[in-house]
Amino acid sequence: MAAPGDPRKLPYLLIGVGSLMLGLFAGWTPIASRIDNYYYDWLLMLNKPSEAAHDAYLVEIDDQTLIDYKGSRQLRRTMAKALEVLAGAGPKAVAIDLILADEDDAGGDELLAAAMAKVPNLVLSSDIMRNSDRWEEPYAPFAKVAKAIGHVHADLDQYDGVSRQVQLEKVAERKRRWAMALEAYRLAMGGEQIVESQRDLDVAGKRLPFPRRGERGRPMLIRYRWAPLPRLSLKTLIERPEEAARLKGKVVFLGVTSLSQARDRWVTPYSTSMGMPGVEIHAHIYETLAQRDFLFAASNISIVLAAAVLAMAPAVVFAYLGGWHAYAVAAIQILWAHSLPHVVFSNGIVFPILAPAACAWLSVIGCGSWQYFVVRKQLRRSEADRSRYQQAIHFVSHEMKSPLTAIQGSSELISRYNMTEEKRKQMAQMINSESKRLAKMIQTFLDVERLEEGQMELKKEPFAASDTVIVCAERARPLAERKKIGLEVKGLAEAEVLGDRELMEYAVYNLLSNAVKYSPSGTEVAVESRYDAGQLRIAVSDQGIGMDEKELKQVGQRFYRTKRAEQSGEAGTGIGLSIVGQIVEHHGGRLEIASTPGKGSCFTIVLPAKGN
Ligand code: ADP
């Protein structure tokens, strides 16, 4: 586990920041918008609006009306008839979602204008013409009798074409128009005008908290009702005027819903494949305003902040916690990232899902993998280092035992028994030489350790190869004699090696003592050095237990001992050869081993050298 201020925390921090940037980038791509939209629609499904009594009422020009009243050619006359009935019913306001822009050849304009004049709080519609920046206005006689003209522009999502919001205001030809439903709302509320500021609108003392967002206008999310809005067809209105009583005190939205005239149908988050007629959407916009059932898109700053928290939290968790604790907390964070849009939605805030979830997932996966693969690996390595260190300690204590036993025995002998001066001198010398050997051994071991860790530069002094061979042979001779093994120095090359004499002595002596150790009595051990073309070969051969192919492959690895060696009763540590290998390698050479089980082995140190 990382401690505070530990540089090992930095990777987590970097992964956190990287996840944040990647997550935010992903969150702003078109595919992310689609996913966010899809998620939004799903949240709308989960959080259906309360079914309060509706104020809006649809009067539909449906298929049956168009069939029975000779289609759209007679439409103005038909509408005039219906409006006469409607006016008598006393609605609060009437919004007509038909752009009656031109004079009608079939006549009926006067009739219609007269009927319109009787309707209270009439709102007519206009829209910006396609491919031009001009309003398509209602025919002047109609416009004259209308209380307001509102825009009926459908604001469809640029990626999936679904109608989720409305622009409360639209500007063209420097003329600003409020949304038709907003105008109907104002008139129904008895408002004289809409008071606007950058931050909100005021309609008859009611604040509508929709700020103007520069280029993006003044968007409002439409809170569609789940249950269908109440409706009446134009035909019913004309044929059974008594039904008009239902429209008393309502805000009526009149428009075409006929499927055969389906130009004005849009997909909504709740709609079926048929889509919803524009007039009905306007009624839903009105309901959103009237019931103040507002949803607000979360600001970019809050999204970035939430994403930052979600990306950085796993980084902190993994930097400070280890093991399953970290994974458990990370899982909770992912859960939290996913539930965030749900929680805020119930407070009327629409939050995207992709950016925060992507940040959380990326960060958790990144930091988790980092901890699992990298930090765990480091941990395993440091554990291996520790056990290696313990084994090294074991080796040192084991190797130090024999000189210590000699020193201890000799000193005891001197103090306990009377002996001749000569014998005493011999003992004292023995103590002296053994303690020197001990000191040298410790030094060698420390040197090799430091060499291995790269803390020490190899000594670079020239020394004669023949000296090394002779010194080592002499040192090993008593061991050989004790086992009744012959030790022969066969050839002595005259060559100069550049390096560390003591370490090289350690290496050669180690090979000789192994040869003696792993050979039975009565056999021969030979050491031979040869020089040829810049290469010195010091070969130590024996007639001992040998090794098979498999053992040969592993010998020289730290702590490896052959079964054969153990059975021969020699309990080694399996570290000597690995040190030899390192010493030779540090001198730019290599160790060659040839061996046959039961026949003997030959260890050859091959070194770069200079011939004399
Ligand atoms: P140790 O002798 O303390 O076990 P070494 O690293 O010197 O450690 O040797 C490693 C292993 O290699 C020995 O345990 C032994 O099995 C094998 N070995 C080394 N030298 C010889 C040899 N001359 N003949 C046969 N086996 C050998």
XYZ file of C-alpha atoms and ligand atoms in Angstrom:
639
model
C 0.000 0.000 0.000
C 1.298 3.441 -0.845
C 2.163 5.814 1.939
C 1.167 9.499 1.806
C 3.492 11.530 -0.379
C 4.582 8.362 -2.120
C 5.562 8.764 -5.786
C 3.673 5.538 -6.460
C 0.474 7.585 -6.202
C 1.346 9.590 -9.279
C 0.243 6.919 -11.780
C -3.203 6.821 -10.172
C -3.459 10.577 -10.423
C -2.468 10.439 -14.083
C -4.940 7.640 -14.795
C -7.658 9.700 -13.068
C -6.903 12.804 -15.135
C -6.600 10.746 -18.329
C -9.953 9.066 -17.669
C -11.548 12.443 -17.050
C -10.325 13.854 -20.329
C -11.179 10.751 -22.300
C -14.590 10.445 -20.619
C -15.452 14.086 -21.295
C -14.274 13.797 -24.867
C -16.393 10.666 -25.321
C -19.330 12.487 -23.720
C -19.313 15.177 -26.409
C -19.406 12.892 -29.429
C -22.602 12.419 -31.503
C -22.872 8.794 -30.430
C -22.790 9.916 -26.800
C -25.617 12.382 -27.514
C -27.665 9.524 -28.884
C -26.990 7.402 -25.828
C -27.774 10.324 -23.514
C -31.019 10.929 -25.408
C -31.954 7.311 -25.209
C -31.250 7.347 -21.506
C -33.269 10.549 -21.090
C -36.254 8.947 -22.772
C -35.898 5.970 -20.482
C -35.794 8.231 -17.425
C -38.963 9.912 -18.688
C -40.549 6.472 -18.842
C -39.470 5.711 -15.296
C -40.590 9.096 -13.997
C -43.959 9.585 -15.565
C -45.562 12.935 -14.777
C -48.357 13.148 -12.241
C -51.723 12.919 -13.911
C -53.172 16.197 -12.734
C -56.357 17.452 -14.414
C -55.622 18.805 -17.852
C -56.246 22.340 -18.935
C -55.492 21.727 -22.582
C -58.093 20.290 -24.936
C -57.505 19.127 -28.467
C -59.910 19.852 -31.257
C -58.842 17.621 -34.087
C -59.232 17.951 -37.786
C -59.091 14.200 -38.128
C -59.560 11.833 -41.024
C -63.293 11.565 -40.550
C -63.715 15.359 -40.537
C -61.748 15.714 -43.748
C -63.698 12.922 -45.467
C -67.104 14.191 -44.452
C -66.397 17.841 -45.135
C -64.766 17.502 -48.546
C -61.193 17.610 -47.410
C -59.041 20.613 -47.098
C -60.736 22.511 -49.923
C -63.690 23.307 -47.717
C -61.560 23.591 -44.615
C -62.043 27.276 -43.943
C -65.814 27.029 -44.132
C -65.788 23.960 -41.910
C -63.534 25.679 -39.416
C -65.723 28.744 -39.416
C -68.686 26.581 -38.463
C -66.774 24.881 -35.699
C -65.356 28.134 -34.319
C -68.848 29.549 -34.051
C -69.801 26.639 -31.820
C -66.520 26.811 -29.931
C -66.841 30.530 -29.210
C -70.188 29.842 -27.600
C -68.697 27.268 -25.240
C -66.470 29.831 -23.532
C -62.944 28.456 -23.668
C -60.126 30.344 -21.934
C -58.085 30.551 -25.107
C -57.957 28.967 -28.531
C -54.725 28.260 -30.402
C -54.958 27.280 -34.054
C -52.051 25.279 -35.387
C -52.640 25.944 -39.056
C -50.810 28.530 -40.999
C -53.572 30.191 -42.970
C -51.213 32.331 -44.989
C -53.052 33.027 -48.229
C -56.389 34.026 -49.432
C -58.475 30.961 -50.178
C -59.807 30.620 -53.739
C -62.649 28.451 -52.543
C -63.909 31.350 -50.445
C -64.802 31.103 -46.815
C -62.172 33.573 -45.628
C -64.712 36.132 -44.555
C -66.777 33.562 -42.754
C -63.709 32.296 -40.983
C -62.462 35.777 -40.034
C -65.901 36.562 -38.621
C -65.952 33.354 -36.600
C -62.432 33.997 -35.370
C -63.423 37.420 -34.160
C -65.919 35.782 -31.819
C -63.391 33.431 -30.270
C -61.862 34.666 -27.010
C -58.082 34.887 -26.759
C -57.297 33.579 -30.204
C -53.696 32.624 -30.952
C -52.679 32.044 -34.554
C -49.544 30.365 -35.742
C -46.666 31.306 -37.970
C -43.413 29.653 -38.795
C -40.097 30.538 -40.316
C -40.144 29.476 -43.941
C -37.804 26.727 -44.899
C -34.573 27.915 -46.553
C -35.265 31.542 -45.805
C -35.197 33.839 -42.849
C -38.781 34.989 -43.205
C -41.941 34.442 -41.236
C -44.849 32.861 -42.967
C -47.596 35.073 -41.584
C -51.330 34.404 -41.292
C -53.507 36.080 -43.894
C -54.031 39.689 -42.793
C -57.794 39.533 -42.020
C -57.135 36.617 -39.674
C -54.085 38.201 -38.090
C -56.156 41.276 -37.380
C -58.627 39.427 -35.148
C -56.015 37.328 -33.333
C -54.878 38.324 -29.840
C -51.426 36.877 -30.509
C -49.381 35.106 -33.129
C -47.020 32.426 -31.886
C -44.407 30.352 -33.627
C -44.972 26.634 -34.197
C -41.424 25.694 -35.047
C -40.572 22.118 -34.164
C -37.196 21.905 -32.432
C -36.095 18.368 -33.252
C -32.997 16.693 -31.938
C -30.206 16.991 -34.477
C -29.158 13.361 -34.025
C -32.327 11.334 -33.736
C -35.029 13.782 -34.801
C -37.049 13.339 -31.633
C -39.032 16.279 -30.303
C -37.854 16.795 -26.722
C -37.775 20.541 -26.345
C -39.267 23.749 -27.635
C -37.691 27.114 -28.283
C -39.799 29.522 -26.258
C -38.730 32.269 -28.627
C -37.674 32.381 -32.247
C -36.300 35.270 -34.248
C -36.473 35.923 -37.988
C -36.400 39.188 -39.940
C -35.497 40.764 -36.611
C -38.943 39.886 -35.404
C -39.187 37.736 -32.320
C -42.123 35.394 -31.802
C -42.992 33.499 -28.635
C -43.991 29.874 -28.878
C -47.688 29.442 -29.636
C -48.275 27.466 -26.432
C -46.568 30.203 -24.418
C -48.830 32.829 -25.947
C -51.856 30.657 -25.190
C -50.602 30.316 -21.622
C -50.183 34.074 -21.268
C -53.681 34.760 -22.553
C -55.209 32.024 -20.401
C -53.477 33.566 -17.387
C -54.805 36.991 -18.339
C -51.324 38.350 -18.895
C -50.908 41.530 -20.884
C -47.426 40.712 -22.061
C -44.432 38.513 -21.453
C -41.757 40.328 -19.452
C -38.377 39.018 -20.377
C -34.905 39.148 -18.933
C -31.750 37.303 -19.825
C -32.426 34.819 -17.039
C -36.168 34.248 -17.135
C -39.626 35.210 -18.321
C -42.500 36.634 -16.352
C -46.035 35.816 -17.394
C -48.823 37.403 -15.330
C -46.654 37.315 -12.217
C -45.505 33.730 -12.782
C -41.796 33.273 -13.262
C -40.681 30.925 -16.006
C -37.036 30.166 -15.236
C -35.725 29.703 -18.763
C -32.642 31.790 -19.518
C -31.672 32.815 -23.001
C -28.713 30.727 -24.070
C -27.223 32.832 -26.843
C -27.380 31.069 -30.183
C -29.342 28.219 -28.698
C -32.295 30.475 -27.963
C -34.480 29.868 -24.948
C -35.075 26.124 -24.830
C -37.581 24.400 -22.590
C -37.773 20.620 -22.175
C -41.285 19.372 -22.910
C -42.779 17.277 -20.128
C -45.085 15.073 -22.154
C -48.132 13.766 -20.357
C -48.324 9.996 -20.288
C -52.083 9.682 -20.677
C -53.567 11.030 -23.944
C -54.932 14.550 -23.719
C -58.717 14.926 -23.953
C -59.899 15.551 -27.482
C -62.873 16.212 -29.679
C -63.076 16.123 -33.444
C -64.110 19.099 -35.496
C -66.868 16.961 -36.984
C -68.329 16.217 -33.542
C -68.216 19.871 -32.665
C -70.229 20.756 -35.734
C -72.646 17.878 -35.636
C -73.202 17.694 -31.891
C -72.722 21.239 -30.574
C -73.822 20.158 -27.091
C -70.439 18.382 -26.758
C -68.779 21.809 -26.899
C -69.717 22.327 -23.255
C -66.657 20.244 -22.387
C -64.449 23.022 -23.690
C -65.640 25.585 -21.189
C -62.708 27.153 -19.356
C -60.222 25.029 -21.343
C -57.329 26.068 -23.535
C -58.166 24.641 -26.923
C -55.568 23.551 -29.441
C -57.018 23.159 -32.891
C -55.118 21.502 -35.689
C -54.798 18.641 -38.123
C -54.295 15.203 -36.665
C -55.400 13.289 -39.756
C -52.981 10.556 -40.701
C -53.436 11.233 -44.392
C -52.304 14.830 -43.857
C -49.456 13.721 -41.703
C -46.791 16.228 -42.674
C -46.806 17.652 -39.198
C -46.096 14.586 -37.092
C -43.062 14.139 -34.895
C -41.547 11.436 -32.823
C -41.624 12.091 -29.076
C -39.984 10.196 -26.222
C -43.307 8.475 -25.538
C -44.660 8.167 -29.051
C -45.221 5.138 -31.181
C -43.859 4.901 -34.701
C -46.774 7.054 -35.904
C -45.411 10.074 -34.101
C -47.490 12.804 -32.581
C -49.271 15.582 -34.508
C -47.714 19.017 -34.028
C -50.893 20.434 -32.508
C -50.813 17.815 -29.790
C -47.184 18.629 -29.039
C -48.184 22.280 -28.562
C -50.849 21.158 -26.119
C -48.170 19.236 -24.188
C -45.962 22.326 -24.161
C -48.867 24.252 -22.721
C -49.404 21.598 -20.046
C -45.711 21.748 -19.129
C -46.070 25.500 -18.565
C -49.413 25.352 -16.830
C -48.410 22.569 -14.439
C -44.933 24.024 -13.979
C -43.547 20.552 -14.484
C -40.127 21.772 -15.530
C -37.001 19.802 -16.325
C -33.660 21.548 -16.650
C -30.581 20.326 -18.478
C -27.599 20.260 -16.135
C -25.043 22.973 -16.797
C -21.762 22.073 -18.456
C -19.856 23.106 -15.345
C -21.803 20.734 -13.142
C -21.267 17.917 -15.650
C -17.515 18.536 -15.725
C -17.415 18.744 -11.934
C -19.339 15.509 -11.453
C -17.170 13.797 -14.072
C -14.038 15.063 -12.289
C -15.220 13.683 -8.957
C -16.132 10.359 -10.573
C -12.791 10.079 -12.365
C -10.606 11.174 -9.457
C -12.382 9.276 -6.671
C -11.275 5.825 -7.914
C -7.737 7.198 -8.264
C -7.765 8.266 -4.611
C -9.348 4.992 -3.518
C -6.772 2.863 -5.308
C -3.889 5.070 -4.214
C -4.807 4.777 -0.546
C -6.561 1.427 -0.291
C -5.256 -1.949 -1.297
C -6.828 -5.265 -2.205
C -10.530 -5.998 -2.191
C -11.361 -2.875 -0.174
C -10.392 -0.762 -3.145
C -12.420 -2.881 -5.562
C -15.456 -2.768 -3.277
C -15.327 1.019 -2.967
C -14.760 1.291 -6.732
C -17.857 -0.812 -7.387
C -19.866 1.539 -5.179
C -18.516 4.485 -7.157
C -19.604 2.931 -10.445
C -23.020 2.326 -9.001
C -23.094 5.912 -7.891
C -22.098 7.148 -11.372
C -24.999 5.216 -12.842
C -27.551 6.308 -10.304
C -26.550 9.979 -10.475
C -28.828 10.805 -13.465
C -31.723 9.022 -11.725
C -31.258 10.871 -8.470
C -30.999 14.313 -10.023
C -33.812 13.607 -12.465
C -36.243 13.232 -9.596
C -35.234 16.805 -8.709
C -35.987 18.002 -12.208
C -32.397 18.047 -13.484
C -31.424 16.197 -16.628
C -27.918 14.850 -16.425
C -26.134 13.007 -19.227
C -25.197 9.417 -18.498
C -22.293 8.774 -20.830
C -19.646 11.273 -19.735
C -19.887 10.586 -15.968
C -20.250 6.830 -16.402
C -17.374 6.724 -18.899
C -15.163 8.698 -16.513
C -15.985 6.370 -13.618
C -15.533 3.169 -15.627
C -12.306 4.270 -17.293
C -10.833 5.389 -14.008
C -11.860 2.269 -12.099
C -10.647 -0.074 -14.839
C -7.426 1.919 -15.296
C -6.555 2.241 -11.617
C -7.720 -1.303 -10.841
C -5.586 -2.816 -13.581
C -2.656 -0.696 -12.564
C -2.944 -1.910 -9.002
C -3.512 -5.491 -10.019
C -0.821 -5.848 -12.632
C 1.871 -3.340 -11.770
C 1.745 -2.763 -8.036
C 1.118 -6.421 -7.299
C 4.078 -7.314 -9.482
C 6.268 -4.877 -7.599
C 5.063 -6.394 -4.356
C 5.876 -9.895 -5.564
C 9.308 -8.744 -6.655
C 10.095 -7.156 -3.319
C 8.928 -10.329 -1.587
C 11.268 -12.359 -3.775
C 14.072 -9.935 -2.916
C 13.397 -10.439 0.737
C 13.506 -14.211 0.553
C 16.661 -14.015 -1.558
C 18.195 -11.868 1.135
C 17.225 -14.376 3.805
C 18.809 -17.165 1.816
C 21.932 -15.124 1.353
C 22.142 -14.659 5.111
C 21.709 -18.386 5.458
C 24.552 -18.940 3.022
C 26.905 -16.575 4.812
C 26.289 -18.138 8.183
C 26.746 -21.591 6.692
C 30.035 -20.684 4.981
C 31.355 -18.943 8.077
C 30.831 -21.998 10.216
C 33.946 -23.933 9.204
C 36.585 -21.204 9.826
C 34.776 -20.307 13.034
C 34.830 -23.923 14.203
C 38.563 -24.088 13.477
C 39.218 -20.850 15.380
C 37.079 -21.945 18.291
C 38.687 -25.428 18.496
C 42.256 -24.125 18.288
C 41.740 -21.424 20.866
C 40.182 -23.958 23.234
C 43.083 -26.337 22.757
C 45.579 -23.562 23.516
C 43.884 -22.523 26.722
C 43.098 -26.001 27.998
C 46.228 -28.042 27.374
C 49.898 -27.583 27.932
C 51.646 -27.860 24.673
C 54.981 -27.207 23.176
C 55.869 -23.722 22.082
C 56.016 -24.918 18.514
C 52.533 -26.453 18.642
C 51.170 -23.293 20.259
C 52.691 -21.210 17.473
C 51.127 -23.493 14.899
C 47.727 -23.097 16.548
C 48.070 -19.317 16.739
C 48.952 -19.226 13.056
C 45.968 -21.335 12.263
C 43.712 -18.979 14.212
C 45.247 -16.073 12.384
C 44.894 -17.538 8.930
C 41.361 -18.799 9.496
C 40.184 -15.442 10.789
C 41.748 -13.785 7.744
C 39.922 -16.252 5.544
C 36.732 -15.396 7.353
C 37.262 -11.702 6.807
C 38.020 -12.310 3.147
C 34.948 -14.456 2.738
C 32.750 -11.761 4.191
C 34.386 -9.207 1.942
C 33.893 -11.358 -1.131
C 30.284 -11.942 -0.355
C 29.634 -8.268 0.247
C 31.477 -7.358 -2.958
C 29.411 -9.751 -5.029
C 26.199 -8.440 -3.498
C 27.201 -4.888 -4.227
C 28.352 -5.755 -7.715
C 25.007 -7.331 -8.343
C 23.131 -4.298 -7.140
C 25.306 -2.095 -9.272
C 26.682 -0.204 -6.281
C 30.258 -1.217 -6.936
C 32.544 -0.895 -9.878
C 34.647 -3.931 -10.558
C 38.303 -3.419 -9.665
C 40.332 -3.137 -12.851
C 43.848 -4.259 -12.034
C 46.029 -6.599 -14.051
C 46.969 -9.878 -12.429
C 48.663 -13.064 -13.568
C 46.301 -15.935 -14.264
C 48.905 -18.476 -13.188
C 49.130 -16.919 -9.715
C 45.405 -17.253 -9.226
C 45.418 -20.897 -10.262
C 48.368 -21.760 -7.984
C 46.965 -19.917 -4.953
C 43.598 -21.632 -5.327
C 45.080 -25.072 -5.880
C 47.172 -24.706 -2.761
C 44.213 -23.556 -0.750
C 42.127 -26.504 -1.937
C 44.871 -29.054 -1.467
C 44.174 -29.797 2.245
C 40.489 -30.437 1.358
C 41.527 -32.876 -1.345
C 44.021 -34.614 0.870
C 41.452 -35.064 3.606
C 39.302 -36.965 1.082
C 42.274 -38.727 -0.438
C 41.737 -37.054 -3.765
C 44.616 -36.196 -6.017
C 44.862 -32.541 -7.089
C 46.961 -31.760 -10.109
C 47.824 -28.484 -11.773
C 48.231 -29.605 -15.354
C 49.119 -26.604 -17.419
C 49.793 -23.000 -16.498
C 49.220 -20.408 -19.150
C 51.138 -17.190 -18.948
C 48.412 -14.612 -19.363
C 47.281 -11.399 -17.759
C 43.717 -10.762 -16.784
C 42.278 -7.308 -16.121
C 39.896 -7.310 -13.188
C 39.448 -8.144 -9.536
C 42.001 -10.705 -8.358
C 40.247 -11.605 -5.133
C 36.923 -12.200 -6.803
C 38.567 -14.342 -9.462
C 40.299 -16.347 -6.737
C 36.963 -16.880 -5.086
C 35.587 -18.210 -8.380
C 38.409 -20.629 -9.124
C 38.601 -21.820 -5.525
C 34.870 -22.418 -5.553
C 35.142 -24.650 -8.621
C 37.991 -26.575 -7.041
C 36.249 -27.053 -3.718
C 33.082 -28.200 -5.569
C 35.142 -30.673 -7.595
C 36.533 -32.113 -4.361
C 33.169 -31.936 -2.623
C 31.327 -33.870 -5.345
C 33.993 -36.524 -5.979
C 34.571 -39.790 -4.138
C 37.887 -40.696 -2.523
C 40.630 -42.027 -4.728
C 39.748 -39.910 -7.738
C 41.609 -37.092 -9.448
C 40.855 -33.388 -9.683
C 42.788 -31.373 -12.236
C 43.089 -27.691 -12.948
C 44.477 -26.511 -16.216
C 44.842 -23.096 -17.785
C 45.389 -22.405 -21.460
C 45.726 -19.230 -23.406
C 44.832 -18.812 -27.019
C 44.153 -15.740 -29.140
C 43.087 -13.333 -26.392
C 41.158 -16.011 -24.527
C 42.119 -17.625 -21.265
C 40.511 -20.928 -20.283
C 40.769 -22.179 -16.713
C 39.312 -25.681 -16.603
C 38.596 -27.588 -13.393
C 37.795 -31.259 -14.053
C 36.905 -34.087 -11.717
C 35.855 -37.723 -11.803
C 32.939 -37.204 -9.458
C 29.199 -37.710 -9.427
C 28.571 -35.514 -12.485
C 25.239 -34.150 -13.696
C 22.731 -35.109 -16.338
C 21.379 -32.870 -19.112
C 18.460 -31.590 -17.062
C 20.619 -30.757 -14.084
C 23.154 -29.054 -16.308
C 20.484 -26.664 -17.523
C 19.620 -25.537 -14.017
C 22.931 -25.634 -12.290
C 24.254 -22.172 -11.669
C 20.792 -20.831 -10.812
C 20.646 -19.500 -7.323
C 19.899 -22.093 -4.667
C 19.730 -24.938 -7.147
C 21.234 -28.211 -5.958
C 21.091 -31.513 -7.757
C 19.436 -34.512 -6.153
C 22.644 -36.366 -6.858
C 24.616 -33.899 -4.727
C 22.188 -34.198 -1.862
C 22.316 -37.989 -1.998
C 26.107 -37.873 -1.901
C 25.752 -36.380 1.562
C 27.018 -32.915 0.663
C 24.529 -30.386 1.951
C 25.445 -27.308 -0.043
C 23.587 -24.048 -0.382
C 23.471 -23.850 -4.160
C 24.744 -20.308 -4.224
C 28.472 -20.674 -4.914
C 28.134 -21.379 -8.639
C 25.763 -18.499 -9.186
C 28.337 -16.192 -7.633
C 31.039 -17.720 -9.845
C 28.837 -17.096 -12.847
C 28.364 -13.467 -11.885
C 32.040 -12.870 -11.234
C 32.988 -14.366 -14.592
C 30.273 -12.362 -16.327
C 31.459 -9.138 -14.705
C 34.878 -9.876 -16.158
C 33.396 -10.135 -19.608
C 33.714 -13.917 -19.716
C 31.516 -17.010 -19.436
C 31.313 -20.295 -17.567
C 31.156 -23.524 -19.602
C 30.053 -26.745 -17.976
C 30.351 -30.250 -19.355
C 29.361 -33.255 -17.300
C 28.403 -36.906 -17.431
C 26.575 -38.546 -14.530
C 28.854 -40.879 -12.616
C 31.852 -39.989 -14.777
C 32.742 -36.445 -13.781
C 32.424 -32.796 -14.682
C 34.488 -30.070 -16.219
C 33.865 -26.418 -15.345
C 35.689 -23.958 -17.572
C 36.058 -20.257 -16.929
C 36.593 -18.491 -20.243
C 37.997 -14.947 -19.897
C 39.350 -12.256 -22.131
C 43.065 -11.894 -21.352
C 46.385 -10.721 -22.686
C 49.123 -13.224 -23.459
C 52.599 -12.527 -22.136
P 26.666 -25.964 -3.298
O 27.844 -26.724 -3.716
O 26.834 -25.207 -2.039
O 25.391 -26.739 -3.332
P 27.047 -24.563 -5.793
O 26.326 -23.381 -6.361
O 28.537 -24.458 -5.733
O 26.420 -24.801 -4.401
O 26.643 -25.780 -6.657
C 25.329 -25.969 -7.080
C 25.028 -27.404 -7.377
O 25.696 -27.813 -8.546
C 25.530 -28.345 -6.312
O 24.607 -28.485 -5.252
C 25.695 -29.604 -7.079
O 24.478 -30.273 -7.147
C 26.091 -29.152 -8.445
N 27.577 -29.214 -8.648
C 28.444 -28.174 -8.548
N 29.688 -28.573 -8.830
C 29.604 -29.878 -9.133
C 30.559 -30.876 -9.548
N 31.864 -30.588 -9.675
N 30.132 -32.127 -9.792
C 28.816 -32.411 -9.701
N 27.870 -31.540 -9.305
C 28.257 -30.281 -9.040
